[in-house]
Tab-separated table of C-alpha atoms and ligand atoms in Angstrom:
chain	number	residue	atom	x	y	z
R	1	MET	CA	25.123	48.929	-47.185
R	2	LYS	CA	25.662	47.679	-43.765
R	3	VAL	CA	24.738	43.697	-43.000
R	4	TYR	CA	25.257	41.688	-39.212
R	5	ILE	CA	26.645	38.779	-39.964
R	6	ASN	CA	29.330	37.061	-37.764
R	7	ASP	CA	28.150	38.871	-34.808
R	8	LYS	CA	29.088	42.671	-35.766
R	9	LEU	CA	28.045	45.020	-38.966
R	10	VAL	CA	30.540	44.802	-41.921
R	11	SER	CA	30.328	46.105	-45.608
R	12	GLU	CA	27.417	44.418	-47.835
R	13	ARG	CA	31.044	43.729	-49.681
R	14	ASP	CA	32.592	41.382	-46.956
R	15	ALA	CA	28.894	40.266	-46.035
R	16	LYS	CA	29.471	36.519	-47.059
R	17	VAL	CA	28.311	33.183	-46.392
R	18	SER	CA	30.570	29.313	-46.573
R	19	VAL	CA	29.451	27.611	-49.659
R	20	PHE	CA	29.205	24.954	-46.568
R	21	ASP	CA	26.576	26.888	-45.170
R	22	HIS	CA	23.714	24.624	-45.390
R	23	GLY	CA	21.071	27.434	-45.415
R	24	LEU	CA	22.740	27.134	-48.719
R	25	LEU	CA	22.973	23.676	-49.427
R	26	TYR	CA	20.134	22.634	-47.689
R	27	GLY	CA	17.982	25.569	-47.455
R	28	ASP	CA	18.628	24.362	-43.532
R	29	GLY	CA	17.749	27.760	-41.506
R	30	VAL	CA	15.119	30.215	-40.484
R	31	PHE	CA	14.174	34.137	-41.056
R	32	GLU	CA	11.808	36.383	-40.613
R	33	GLY	CA	10.636	39.856	-42.782
R	34	ILE	CA	10.217	42.820	-40.832
R	35	ARG	CA	9.383	46.343	-41.714
R	36	SER	CA	9.989	49.647	-39.797
R	37	TYR	CA	7.923	52.620	-40.036
R	38	ASN	CA	8.933	55.849	-38.827
R	39	GLY	CA	11.890	55.116	-37.604
R	40	ARG	CA	10.111	52.156	-35.331
R	41	VAL	CA	10.493	48.820	-36.144
R	42	PHE	CA	7.091	46.869	-36.341
R	43	MET	CA	5.848	43.794	-33.621
R	44	LEU	CA	9.868	43.104	-33.359
R	45	ASP	CA	9.172	41.188	-30.581
R	46	GLU	CA	6.857	39.043	-32.738
R	47	HIS	CA	8.796	38.754	-35.221
R	48	ILE	CA	11.815	37.292	-32.904
R	49	GLU	CA	9.608	35.010	-31.137
R	50	ARG	CA	8.028	33.377	-34.654
R	51	LEU	CA	11.664	33.240	-35.584
R	52	LEU	CA	12.809	30.707	-32.360
R	53	ARG	CA	9.648	28.845	-32.899
R	54	SER	CA	11.093	28.200	-36.444
R	55	ALA	CA	13.802	27.716	-35.392
R	56	LYS	CA	13.145	25.233	-32.133
R	57	SER	CA	10.778	23.701	-34.737
R	58	ILE	CA	13.863	22.704	-37.094
R	59	CYS	CA	15.970	21.684	-33.780
R	60	LEU	CA	18.586	24.795	-34.408
R	61	THR	CA	19.686	26.892	-31.344
R	62	VAL	CA	20.008	29.789	-32.455
R	63	GLY	CA	22.383	30.607	-29.550
R	64	MET	CA	21.577	34.120	-29.089
R	65	SER	CA	18.588	35.793	-26.348
R	66	LYS	CA	15.702	37.459	-27.606
R	67	GLU	CA	17.591	40.426	-26.889
R	68	ALA	CA	20.504	40.374	-27.970
R	69	ILE	CA	18.565	39.514	-32.119
R	70	ALA	CA	16.901	43.270	-30.969
R	71	SER	CA	20.070	44.568	-29.956
R	72	ALA	CA	21.180	42.947	-33.917
R	73	VAL	CA	18.532	44.412	-35.890
R	74	VAL	CA	18.092	47.785	-34.468
R	75	GLN	CA	21.741	48.550	-35.462
R	76	THR	CA	21.540	46.841	-38.198
R	77	CYS	CA	18.357	49.826	-39.369
R	78	LYS	CA	20.653	52.869	-37.598
R	79	ALA	CA	23.506	52.084	-39.148
R	80	ASN	CA	21.472	52.034	-42.402
R	81	ARG	CA	18.397	54.822	-41.601
R	82	CYS	CA	16.536	51.664	-42.814
R	83	TYR	CA	13.584	53.996	-40.991
R	84	ASP	CA	10.768	52.980	-43.389
R	85	GLY	CA	12.117	49.907	-44.841
R	86	TYR	CA	11.952	46.380	-44.733
R	87	ILE	CA	14.414	43.944	-42.230
R	88	ARG	CA	15.483	40.370	-43.342
R	89	LEU	CA	16.596	38.671	-39.998
R	90	LEU	CA	17.811	34.692	-40.833
R	91	VAL	CA	19.939	32.309	-39.368
R	92	THR	CA	21.425	29.296	-41.296
R	93	ARG	CA	22.225	26.318	-39.843
R	94	GLY	CA	25.827	27.303	-40.267
R	95	VAL	CA	28.519	25.786	-41.694
R	96	GLY	CA	28.728	21.855	-42.322
R	97	GLU	CA	29.591	19.016	-44.328
R	98	LEU	CA	28.145	18.289	-47.789
R	99	GLY	CA	26.303	15.593	-46.302
R	100	LEU	CA	22.617	16.211	-44.568
R	101	ASN	CA	23.025	15.823	-40.631
R	102	PRO	CA	22.617	19.426	-39.476
R	103	TYR	CA	24.250	18.381	-35.868
R	104	LEU	CA	27.839	18.242	-37.711
R	105	CYS	CA	27.324	22.033	-38.388
R	106	LYS	CA	28.977	24.043	-36.145
R	107	LYS	CA	27.473	27.324	-35.133
R	108	PRO	CA	24.332	28.797	-36.745
R	109	GLN	CA	24.559	31.781	-38.825
R	110	VAL	CA	22.649	35.200	-37.913
R	111	ILE	CA	22.059	37.602	-40.703
R	112	VAL	CA	20.635	41.236	-40.617
R	113	ILE	CA	20.374	43.206	-43.663
R	114	ALA	CA	18.178	46.247	-43.466
R	115	ALA	CA	16.821	47.372	-47.230
R	116	ASN	CA	14.600	49.201	-49.443
R	117	ILE	CA	10.466	47.845	-49.328
R	118	GLN	CA	9.260	46.758	-52.623
R	119	LEU	CA	5.729	46.998	-52.673
R	120	TYR	CA	3.117	46.627	-54.524
R	121	PRO	CA	1.896	49.708	-56.340
R	122	LYS	CA	-0.151	52.160	-55.222
R	123	GLU	CA	-3.026	51.934	-58.171
R	124	ILE	CA	-3.292	48.076	-56.367
R	125	TYR	CA	-4.584	50.077	-53.734
R	126	GLU	CA	-7.429	51.415	-54.941
R	127	LYS	CA	-7.952	48.748	-57.772
R	128	GLY	CA	-7.425	45.534	-56.265
R	129	LEU	CA	-5.628	42.358	-57.361
R	130	THR	CA	-6.381	39.835	-59.739
R	131	ILE	CA	-5.128	36.822	-58.719
R	132	ILE	CA	-5.653	32.554	-59.142
R	133	THR	CA	-5.426	29.776	-57.483
R	134	VAL	CA	-2.362	27.559	-58.603
R	135	PRO	CA	-1.539	23.847	-58.906
R	136	THR	CA	1.670	23.557	-56.584
R	137	ILE	CA	-0.830	22.804	-52.792
R	138	ARG	CA	0.735	24.341	-49.785
R	139	ASN	CA	3.151	22.013	-47.973
R	140	HIS	CA	1.406	19.383	-45.539
R	141	THR	CA	1.254	20.017	-41.884
R	142	GLU	CA	3.398	17.049	-41.800
R	143	SER	CA	5.773	17.783	-44.102
R	144	ILE	CA	7.396	21.206	-43.510
R	145	ASN	CA	4.935	22.580	-41.635
R	146	PRO	CA	3.665	26.137	-42.743
R	147	ASN	CA	4.654	27.472	-39.525
R	148	ILE	CA	7.936	27.299	-40.518
R	149	LYS	CA	9.605	29.878	-41.746
R	150	SER	CA	12.188	27.974	-43.269
R	151	LEU	CA	14.601	29.478	-45.724
R	152	ASN	CA	13.145	26.119	-48.064
R	153	TYR	CA	10.737	28.202	-49.898
R	154	LEU	CA	10.709	26.332	-53.083
R	155	ASN	CA	7.114	25.283	-52.694
R	156	ASN	CA	6.449	28.791	-52.622
R	157	VAL	CA	8.453	29.348	-55.369
R	158	LEU	CA	6.418	27.565	-57.598
R	159	ALA	CA	3.478	28.779	-56.443
R	160	LYS	CA	4.768	32.332	-57.498
R	161	ILE	CA	5.687	30.992	-60.816
R	162	GLU	CA	2.908	29.206	-62.022
R	163	ALA	CA	1.506	32.874	-60.786
R	164	VAL	CA	3.404	35.149	-62.883
R	165	ASN	CA	3.481	32.268	-65.655
R	166	ALA	CA	0.253	33.307	-65.692
R	167	GLY	CA	0.321	37.054	-65.833
R	168	CYS	CA	-1.211	37.302	-61.574
R	169	MET	CA	1.239	39.271	-58.957
R	170	GLU	CA	0.160	36.710	-56.278
R	171	ALA	CA	-1.476	33.189	-56.301
R	172	ILE	CA	-3.785	30.820	-53.515
R	173	MET	CA	-2.332	28.027	-52.116
R	174	LEU	CA	-4.660	25.146	-51.058
R	175	ASN	CA	-3.606	22.697	-48.709
R	176	ALA	CA	-3.748	18.535	-49.974
R	177	GLN	CA	-7.910	18.307	-48.376
R	178	GLY	CA	-8.004	21.050	-51.445
R	179	PHE	CA	-9.003	23.620	-48.856
R	180	VAL	CA	-7.604	27.555	-49.012
R	181	ALA	CA	-4.032	27.890	-46.982
R	182	GLU	CA	-2.731	31.564	-48.259
R	183	ALA	CA	-1.398	33.057	-50.727
R	184	THR	CA	2.292	32.364	-51.982
R	185	GLY	CA	3.716	35.094	-49.691
R	186	ASP	CA	0.396	36.320	-47.498
R	187	ASN	CA	-2.686	35.097	-45.570
R	188	VAL	CA	-5.871	35.552	-47.192
R	189	PHE	CA	-9.065	36.885	-45.864
R	190	SER	CA	-12.724	36.775	-47.166
R	191	VAL	CA	-15.479	39.074	-46.030
R	192	ARG	CA	-19.330	38.274	-45.732
R	193	GLY	CA	-21.495	40.496	-44.196
R	194	ASN	CA	-19.649	42.137	-42.013
R	195	THR	CA	-17.610	38.567	-40.741
R	196	LEU	CA	-14.371	38.022	-41.712
R	197	VAL	CA	-13.176	34.850	-42.052
R	198	THR	CA	-9.023	33.257	-42.338
R	199	PRO	CA	-8.290	29.489	-42.009
R	200	PRO	CA	-6.619	28.067	-39.020
R	201	ARG	CA	-2.834	27.620	-38.713
R	202	TRP	CA	-3.886	23.408	-39.316
R	203	ALA	CA	-5.577	24.384	-42.687
R	204	GLY	CA	-1.898	25.585	-43.856
R	205	ALA	CA	-1.561	29.283	-42.668
R	206	LEU	CA	0.965	30.714	-41.264
R	207	GLU	CA	0.431	32.709	-38.599
R	208	GLY	CA	1.210	36.144	-39.702
R	209	ILE	CA	1.767	39.092	-37.735
R	210	THR	CA	0.122	41.233	-39.582
R	211	ARG	CA	-3.153	38.733	-40.040
R	212	ASN	CA	-3.015	38.765	-36.292
R	213	THR	CA	-2.695	42.159	-36.072
R	214	VAL	CA	-5.717	42.513	-38.707
R	215	MET	CA	-8.304	40.002	-36.235
R	216	ARG	CA	-7.378	42.056	-33.707
R	217	ILE	CA	-7.902	45.307	-35.002
R	218	ALA	CA	-11.068	44.093	-37.260
R	219	SER	CA	-12.607	42.780	-33.918
R	220	GLU	CA	-12.044	46.108	-31.852
R	221	HIS	CA	-13.638	48.124	-35.132
R	222	GLY	CA	-16.873	45.712	-34.447
R	223	TYR	CA	-16.425	42.512	-37.213
R	224	VAL	CA	-16.667	39.553	-36.159
R	225	VAL	CA	-13.357	37.472	-36.861
R	226	ARG	CA	-13.418	34.655	-37.268
R	227	GLU	CA	-10.575	31.353	-38.495
R	228	ASP	CA	-12.461	28.334	-40.352
R	229	THR	CA	-11.507	26.359	-43.614
R	230	LEU	CA	-12.617	28.119	-46.551
R	231	THR	CA	-12.758	26.773	-50.229
R	232	ARG	CA	-12.421	28.237	-53.771
R	233	CYS	CA	-16.230	28.633	-53.948
R	234	ASP	CA	-16.453	30.629	-50.149
R	235	LEU	CA	-13.381	32.748	-51.940
R	236	TYR	CA	-15.581	33.220	-55.287
R	237	THR	CA	-18.521	34.216	-53.617
R	238	ALA	CA	-17.417	36.642	-50.597
R	239	ASP	CA	-18.673	40.234	-50.100
R	240	GLU	CA	-14.532	41.501	-50.447
R	241	VAL	CA	-10.835	39.209	-50.487
R	242	PHE	CA	-7.954	40.707	-49.018
R	243	LEU	CA	-4.327	39.384	-48.251
R	244	THR	CA	-2.618	40.847	-45.218
R	245	GLY	CA	1.334	40.597	-45.209
R	246	THR	CA	4.290	42.369	-43.929
R	247	ALA	CA	5.411	43.721	-46.825
R	248	ALA	CA	1.859	43.936	-48.477
R	249	GLU	CA	0.201	45.377	-45.422
R	250	VAL	CA	-3.533	44.873	-45.945
R	251	VAL	CA	-4.521	44.392	-50.334
R	252	PRO	CA	-7.922	44.216	-51.748
R	253	VAL	CA	-8.118	41.469	-54.043
R	254	VAL	CA	-10.805	41.578	-56.694
R	255	MET	CA	-10.607	38.898	-59.054
R	256	ILE	CA	-9.613	35.263	-58.581
R	257	ASP	CA	-9.769	32.699	-61.352
R	258	ARG	CA	-11.276	35.078	-63.728
R	259	ARG	CA	-14.593	35.347	-61.314
R	260	SER	CA	-15.142	39.024	-59.978
R	261	ILE	CA	-14.998	39.542	-56.084
R	262	GLY	CA	-18.337	40.935	-55.196
R	263	ILE	CA	-18.902	43.736	-56.987
R	264	GLY	CA	-15.082	43.701	-58.807
R	265	THR	CA	-13.593	47.093	-56.907
R	266	PRO	CA	-12.407	46.619	-53.311
R	267	GLY	CA	-15.408	46.531	-50.869
R	268	PRO	CA	-15.801	48.821	-48.074
R	269	ILE	CA	-14.491	47.184	-45.218
R	270	THR	CA	-11.486	46.114	-46.750
R	271	ARG	CA	-10.974	49.816	-47.758
R	272	HIS	CA	-11.641	50.186	-44.389
R	273	LEU	CA	-8.819	47.953	-42.796
R	274	VAL	CA	-5.890	48.773	-45.493
R	275	LYS	CA	-6.449	52.503	-43.672
R	276	THR	CA	-6.297	50.967	-39.741
R	277	PHE	CA	-3.606	48.999	-40.505
R	278	HIS	CA	-1.230	51.194	-41.600
R	279	GLN	CA	-2.093	53.888	-39.556
R	280	PHE	CA	-1.530	51.249	-36.736
R	281	ALA	CA	1.374	50.402	-37.898
R	282	SER	CA	3.222	53.297	-38.336
R	283	SER	CA	2.141	54.989	-35.275
R	284	THR	CA	3.850	51.736	-32.628
R	285	GLY	CA	7.008	49.646	-32.330
R	286	THR	CA	10.642	49.890	-31.203
R	287	PRO	CA	12.053	52.412	-31.406
R	288	ILE	CA	15.614	52.833	-33.631
R	289	ARG	CA	17.144	55.969	-33.088
W	1	PMP	N1	2.010	33.677	-45.562
W	1	PMP	C1	3.442	33.512	-46.084
W	1	PMP	C2	4.157	31.862	-47.026
W	1	PMP	C3	4.784	34.595	-45.580
W	1	PMP	O1	5.830	33.902	-46.456
W	1	PMP	C4	4.392	35.491	-45.263
W	1	PMP	C5	5.155	36.552	-45.057
W	1	PMP	N2	5.905	36.729	-44.221
W	1	PMP	C6	2.664	35.197	-44.460
W	1	PMP	C7	1.713	34.343	-44.548
W	1	PMP	C8	2.658	36.968	-43.846
W	1	PMP	O2	3.120	37.123	-42.453
W	1	PMP	P1	3.372	38.440	-41.930
W	1	PMP	O3	2.218	38.860	-42.228
W	1	PMP	O4	3.780	37.809	-40.310
W	1	PMP	O5	4.436	38.486	-42.652
């Protein structure tokens, strides 16, 4: 495998970061998870724009243009024949001193890894996910804002531990006010009648690229789509619930906190969106070849 690091592609063995990199020492950096489908990178510009917004939020100057970042991603995919895969694009603060001060770090480190995708098993899309709500709450918006995709994912890791320890693959995280924020690595939607509701950014949701695409596709198909606060009760009483994310795409949820959602099997609107999203994602993007 070839990895993009230090402005060039090197073999996996030589792709190393310093122990003084603040990405390692403090989780000081930002990242994106991106998909390629059929030889095209899906929503590359949107991912780069979000990466740069995350970087700006933490006063990190990436030092590469959007075009140069896009080219690094495409070159890495090409070098690894990553035509249907998963790309991790990250920027660390770079090498600094043992103290916190990020301004002492000399140069940010841009890394691109193009790998295989770890998907949910196929049967999950047919049968749906069983999840729980977990005690660990989503970051407060005045803490590490949930819209900063930072390398410090420990809060979500704690929530994931709670999910896995309870035998679940995902979990719903609430915000400090007790409203639904999102899942540990995915956004959440409820469906009632023909109306889809997903929490707004200020409620602790990352502005997911899959989420935004699903919102657009759903309105084009005549569904009503709203951003609004959701309570656990709203999810328990929804006709359908689904999650969205780059790796997961659209995945049905059929049980939350041991309560059946709807009739306990993936509903028609979710199944429709699973299909239409996948069709759209596989038919557009920045060419790799
Ligand atoms: N929420 C969180 C916390 C995430 O890490 C992700 C995955 N990046 C998402 C939502 C989904 O976002 P996207 O659709 O852009 O992958």
